[in-house]
């Protein structure tokens, strides 16, 4: 689940971390298998500009104490004048280096004290660059039933999704800016969008995009990426869809003089095929789509968790390959940002779960400056936000309208 506010993006990044040492790995094998990695810098094999790293020394990752675990702890960090001055200095360094500043993008943990850091950073950016707005991406750990699941694996998928979702405003040839994308998704009080993805997009080897979409007439083969329970993808109010890794020439053309089998078959380009398909699935929704021939590359250190039914280019086969050299080098991917009624269920369920909490058990949360009244006000705002996604077609069985605030 990602929050959208009207903002722009800076191509450079500033990374805030609570690890005392930042180690960079150049050996692919350890990263490839997951190894003994503990924190996000352990997975890096790229050089980061010294100005892009801001280590929070007051907290650590290890042990049961001294961790950045509460919202108020993170919030108070950026109320320290010394800390704030250092962050602003780093921010201004990168802003001054930009030829074309689209704006800012904030990726932040939601389950610990970095939520407070993210909130204050967003507030800082809003104050210093008024009128720009912000795209924020809230991240939480993946809870999976399989004990073998690694954070390295889930982060690879999320990185693939984020890289694809942001294509519309990152391409030099694109006519869409980050501001325009935010405006198309942020209306009628709806400031949150859902992320969906199919990694890889299931295209059978030798088949076209048209063949694939005709096989999924009712539902696009993508998954809702929110960490909050499994959700059924429904219709939407607005969406931005990106498809990559599909050759624009590989679509079925109609024989001259022959009646097209459907309106979808009458489309002449891959872009038209995708746009018509999206309109059919969500009539009345505002849909934008982008098609990019370049696939997502999956060479090391990208984890090889793919099925043996995939070719090296990530296309599906009828049966597994008989030879062992089956490393997948690239995959087609489809992603979407959707303003959708499903978010009513997600946000309201979150509101109900938070309402049930016994806040007296969370001493560290309130001992760092958060007041009970502030907590209740945030709950009320969350419920109000959830109502923005409710439609007349939805049942009220998940919501008790008579409950008190």
C-alpha positions as a printed Julia matrix, in Angstrom:
405×3 Matrix{Float64}:
   0.0     0.0     0.0
   1.5     3.28   -1.08
   0.58    6.82   -0.15
   0.28    9.41   -2.9
   0.54   13.15   -2.42
   1.16   15.67   -5.16
   4.95   15.76   -5.4
   7.93   15.32   -7.65
  11.0    13.09   -7.67
  14.73   13.64   -7.25
  16.87   11.11   -9.17
  19.45   10.97   -6.38
  18.8     9.44   -2.99
  19.55    9.94    0.68
  19.54    6.76    2.77
  18.97    6.9     6.52
  20.19    3.85    8.38
  20.63    2.75   11.99
  23.61    0.51   11.28
  26.97    1.71   12.63
  28.86    0.23    9.67
  27.87    0.28    6.0
  29.39   -2.71    4.23
  29.34   -3.07    0.45
  29.6    -6.53   -1.08
  31.4    -7.11   -4.35
  31.14  -10.9    -4.21
  27.96  -11.93   -6.0
  27.73  -15.43   -4.59
  27.0   -14.44   -0.99
  24.33  -11.97   -2.04
  22.92  -14.45   -4.56
  22.2   -17.09   -1.91
  21.12  -14.73    0.83
  24.19  -15.55    2.91
  24.31  -14.14    6.43
  22.89  -10.77    5.49
  21.4    -8.79    8.38
  20.59   -5.22    7.24
  19.92   -3.58    3.88
  23.47   -2.23    3.28
  24.74   -5.83    3.34
  22.98   -6.47    0.03
  24.56   -3.58   -1.83
  27.2    -4.07   -4.5
  27.07   -0.54   -5.87
  28.93    2.56   -4.8
  26.93    5.09   -2.81
  27.93    8.74   -2.71
  29.19    9.58    0.81
  26.67   12.42    0.98
  23.83    9.98    0.39
  24.35    8.06    3.65
  23.16    9.42    6.98
  23.82    7.02    9.85
  21.57    7.32   12.91
  24.02    6.51   15.68
  21.6     6.73   18.58
  19.98    3.39   17.67
  21.02   -0.04   16.42
  19.61   -3.16   14.78
  20.79   -5.71   17.34
  19.43   -6.74   20.71
  16.13   -6.12   22.42
  16.93   -2.58   23.52
  18.34    0.5    21.86
  16.33   -0.1    18.67
  14.44    2.53   16.71
  11.03    0.98   17.3
   8.52    3.77   18.0
   7.09    6.51   15.79
   7.87    9.19   18.36
  11.52    8.15   18.53
  11.94    8.69   14.8
   9.96   11.92   14.87
  12.08   13.37   17.69
  15.31   12.59   15.81
  14.52   15.26   13.24
  13.57   17.75   15.92
  17.22   17.76   16.98
  18.75   20.89   15.34
  22.09   19.15   14.7
  20.47   16.17   13.02
  18.12   18.39   11.02
  20.95   20.63    9.83
  22.99   17.65    8.63
  20.03   16.19    6.73
  19.23   19.54    5.09
  22.86   19.92    4.04
  22.8    16.55    2.29
  19.45   17.3     0.69
  20.6    20.65   -0.69
  23.76   19.05   -2.09
  21.72   16.74   -4.33
  19.07   19.3    -5.21
  21.75   21.68   -6.49
  23.21   18.89   -8.64
  19.91   18.25  -10.44
  19.45   19.54  -13.97
  15.7    18.94  -13.78
  14.23   18.38  -10.34
  10.92   16.56  -10.7
  10.54   16.27   -6.96
  10.99   13.79   -4.13
  10.23   10.18   -3.38
  10.28    8.75    0.15
  10.64    5.02    0.83
  10.14    4.27    4.51
   9.47    1.43    6.93
   6.02    1.66    8.49
   6.48   -0.91   11.25
   9.16    0.82   13.34
  10.57    4.22   14.28
  11.51    5.02   10.7
   7.82    5.8    10.22
   8.38    8.87   12.37
  11.55    9.73   10.45
   9.63    9.46    7.18
   6.81   11.65    8.46
   9.21   14.42    9.53
  11.24   14.18    6.3
   8.01   14.53    4.31
   7.06   17.53    6.44
  10.5    19.06    5.83
  10.24   18.61    2.07
   6.74   20.05    2.03
   7.88   23.16    3.9
  11.05   23.78    1.86
   9.6    22.93   -1.55
   5.99   24.02   -1.24
   3.83   23.2    -4.2
   5.9    20.17   -5.12
   4.22   17.47   -3.06
   5.65   14.0    -2.3
   5.31   10.4    -3.43
   5.73    8.16   -0.38
   6.13    4.4    -0.45
   5.38    2.63    2.83
   7.23   -0.66    3.35
   6.62   -3.5     5.81
   8.22   -6.94    6.33
   6.78   -9.8     4.31
   5.08  -12.39    6.5
   5.32  -15.69    4.67
   4.42  -19.22    5.69
   7.58  -20.66    4.13
  10.51  -20.6     6.56
  12.93  -20.48    3.61
  11.6   -17.11    2.46
  14.35  -14.46    2.54
  14.05  -10.69    2.81
  16.49  -10.61   -0.08
  13.89  -12.36   -2.26
  10.95  -10.13   -1.36
  13.05   -6.97   -1.69
  14.08   -8.04   -5.2
  10.42   -8.3    -6.2
   9.56   -4.95   -4.63
  12.54   -3.29   -6.32
  11.4    -4.71   -9.66
   7.89   -3.38   -9.06
   9.08    0.07   -7.99
  11.45    0.34  -10.94
   8.58   -0.52  -13.3
   5.89    1.6   -11.63
   8.01    4.73  -11.92
   8.74    4.32  -15.63
   6.06    6.83  -16.76
   7.91    9.83  -15.32
  11.52    8.59  -15.54
  11.87    8.07  -19.29
  13.4    10.98  -21.18
  10.86   10.34  -23.94
   7.87   10.29  -21.6
   5.23   12.99  -21.75
   4.13   12.23  -18.16
   5.63   13.93  -15.11
   5.46   12.73  -11.55
   3.12   15.61  -10.75
   0.77   14.56  -13.54
   0.78   10.94  -12.38
  -0.02   11.98   -8.81
  -2.86   14.23   -9.95
  -4.49   11.42  -11.93
  -4.56    9.16   -8.87
  -5.15   11.68   -6.09
  -8.68   13.09   -6.16
 -11.89   13.14   -4.11
  -9.87   12.89   -0.9
  -8.17    9.64   -1.99
  -4.47    9.9    -1.12
  -3.59    6.21   -1.05
  -3.2     3.84   -3.98
  -2.68    0.1    -4.19
   0.25   -1.48   -6.0
  -0.31   -4.6    -8.1
   2.14   -6.67  -10.1
   2.78   -9.86  -12.03
   6.46  -10.83  -11.73
   6.89  -12.3   -14.28
   3.96  -11.44  -16.54
   2.74  -14.88  -17.75
   3.29  -14.83  -21.51
   3.58  -18.22  -23.24
   6.65  -18.58  -25.42
   5.78  -17.73  -29.01
   2.46  -16.08  -28.08
   1.54  -12.42  -28.36
   0.22   -9.92  -25.84
  -3.16  -10.26  -27.52
  -3.14  -14.03  -26.93
  -2.21  -13.51  -23.28
  -4.88  -10.91  -22.55
  -7.56  -12.96  -24.34
  -6.73  -15.78  -21.93
  -7.42  -13.42  -19.0
 -10.68  -11.81  -20.07
 -12.03  -11.37  -16.53
  -8.96  -10.57  -14.45
  -5.46   -9.32  -15.12
  -2.95  -11.9   -13.77
  -1.46   -9.65  -11.12
  -1.34   -9.7    -7.32
  -2.19   -7.06   -4.74
   1.08   -6.18   -2.96
  -0.26   -4.86    0.33
   1.09   -6.72    3.34
  -2.36   -6.49    4.9
  -4.0    -9.83    4.09
  -4.92  -11.21    0.7
  -7.25   -8.94   -1.23
  -9.33   -9.64   -4.3
  -8.59   -7.14   -7.04
 -11.78   -5.31   -8.06
 -12.65   -2.45  -10.39
 -10.91    0.87   -9.81
 -11.46    4.63   -9.96
  -8.13    5.37  -11.68
  -4.97    3.48  -12.53
  -1.52    3.74  -14.06
  -0.33    0.51  -15.71
   3.15   -0.28  -17.02
   3.98   -3.34  -19.13
   7.6    -4.09  -19.94
   9.44   -6.86  -21.76
   6.88   -7.31  -24.58
   8.03   -6.78  -28.16
   5.82   -4.16  -29.75
   5.92   -6.03  -33.03
   4.72   -9.36  -31.62
   0.97   -8.94  -31.84
  -1.49  -10.71  -34.08
  -2.59   -8.69  -37.09
  -5.9    -9.33  -38.79
  -6.02  -10.72  -42.28
  -7.1    -8.11  -44.85
 -10.82   -8.22  -45.44
 -11.46  -10.53  -42.48
 -13.76   -9.4   -39.68
 -11.85   -9.05  -36.36
 -12.82  -11.67  -33.78
 -13.37   -8.93  -31.19
 -12.78   -5.24  -30.57
  -9.5    -6.23  -28.91
  -8.41   -7.98  -32.11
  -9.17   -4.82  -34.07
  -6.46   -2.87  -32.22
  -3.41   -2.18  -34.35
  -0.66   -1.61  -31.77
   0.42   -3.12  -28.46
  -0.38    0.18  -26.74
  -3.92    0.14  -28.14
  -4.4    -3.49  -27.14
  -3.42   -2.83  -23.52
  -5.44    0.39  -23.27
  -8.57   -1.25  -24.69
  -8.16   -4.23  -22.35
  -7.9    -1.96  -19.3
 -10.99   -0.03  -20.41
 -12.89   -3.31  -20.74
 -11.9    -4.47  -17.23
 -12.63   -1.1   -15.6
 -15.1     0.85  -17.72
 -15.42    4.43  -16.54
 -12.04    4.41  -14.77
  -9.3     6.81  -15.79
  -6.56    4.5   -17.1
  -3.12    5.41  -18.37
  -0.78    2.77  -19.76
   2.84    2.57  -20.86
   4.5    -0.21  -22.85
   8.27   -0.62  -22.66
  10.12   -3.19  -24.76
  13.05   -3.39  -22.33
  12.48   -6.28  -19.88
  13.55   -6.48  -16.26
  17.04   -7.98  -16.17
  17.53  -10.79  -13.64
  21.23  -11.56  -13.88
  23.18  -11.99  -10.59
  22.78  -10.81   -7.92
  19.04  -11.08   -8.7
  17.74  -14.22   -6.91
  16.97  -17.21   -9.12
  13.65  -18.28   -7.59
  11.96  -18.83  -10.94
  10.16  -21.93  -12.18
  11.88  -24.33  -14.57
   8.98  -23.6   -16.92
  10.52  -20.24  -17.82
  12.86  -19.57  -20.74
  15.93  -17.38  -20.29
  13.76  -14.47  -21.43
  11.1   -15.25  -18.83
   8.43  -16.69  -21.14
   6.35  -19.74  -20.18
   6.93  -23.2   -21.62
   4.57  -26.19  -21.84
   7.07  -28.39  -20.01
  10.29  -27.85  -18.03
  13.56  -27.5   -19.89
  15.54  -30.73  -20.0
  18.95  -29.16  -19.56
  20.32  -27.65  -16.34
  21.45  -24.24  -17.59
  18.1   -22.54  -17.03
  19.11  -19.29  -15.34
  16.52  -16.65  -16.2
  18.23  -13.57  -17.62
  15.22  -11.29  -18.01
  11.47  -11.29  -17.45
   8.41   -9.4   -18.7
   6.65   -7.52  -15.9
   3.32   -5.74  -15.5
   2.57   -3.34  -12.63
  -0.21   -0.98  -11.67
  -0.97    1.79   -9.22
  -4.71    1.76   -8.55
  -7.1     4.0    -6.69
  -9.57    1.24   -5.93
 -12.56    0.39   -3.69
 -10.5    -2.47   -2.27
  -8.66    0.15   -0.22
 -11.84    0.79    1.75
 -11.56   -2.73    3.16
  -7.81   -2.44    3.76
  -7.89    0.95    5.47
 -11.02    0.29    7.51
  -9.71   -3.09    8.68
  -6.5    -1.38    9.76
  -8.55    1.21   11.63
 -10.52   -1.51   13.46
  -7.36   -3.41   14.4
  -5.71   -0.28   15.78
  -8.84    0.64   17.66
  -8.67   -2.68   19.54
  -5.1    -2.12   20.75
  -4.48   -1.63   24.42
  -2.24    1.41   24.11
  -1.08    1.05   27.71
   1.08   -1.88   26.53
   3.08    0.38   24.19
   5.01    2.51   26.63
   7.81    3.36   24.19
   5.28    4.74   21.73
   3.77    7.31   24.09
   6.88    7.97   26.17
   8.56    9.62   23.16
   6.13   12.49   22.86
   3.05   11.07   21.15
  -0.11   12.06   23.0
  -3.18    9.87   23.35
  -5.28   12.62   21.78
  -2.96   12.67   18.76
  -3.36    8.92   18.4
  -7.16    9.17   18.5
  -7.12   11.99   15.94
  -4.97    9.88   13.61
  -7.45    7.01   13.99
 -10.31    9.33   13.07
  -8.43   10.56    9.98
  -7.74    6.96    8.95
 -11.42    6.11    9.16
 -12.34    9.22    7.16
  -9.8     8.26    4.51
 -11.26    4.74    4.29
 -14.71    6.22    3.6
 -13.36    7.96    0.49
 -13.0     4.56   -1.2
 -16.43    3.22   -0.34
 -18.94    2.74   -3.15
 -22.67    2.1    -3.14
 -22.05   -1.36   -4.55
 -20.18   -2.6    -1.5
 -21.78   -4.41    1.4
 -21.38   -3.02    4.89
 -20.71   -6.39    6.53
 -17.06   -5.44    7.23
 -18.03   -2.17    8.86
 -20.12   -1.28   11.86
 -21.26    2.27   11.17
 -22.56    2.61   14.69
 -19.19    2.17   16.37
 -17.93    5.14   18.28
 -14.83    7.13   17.57
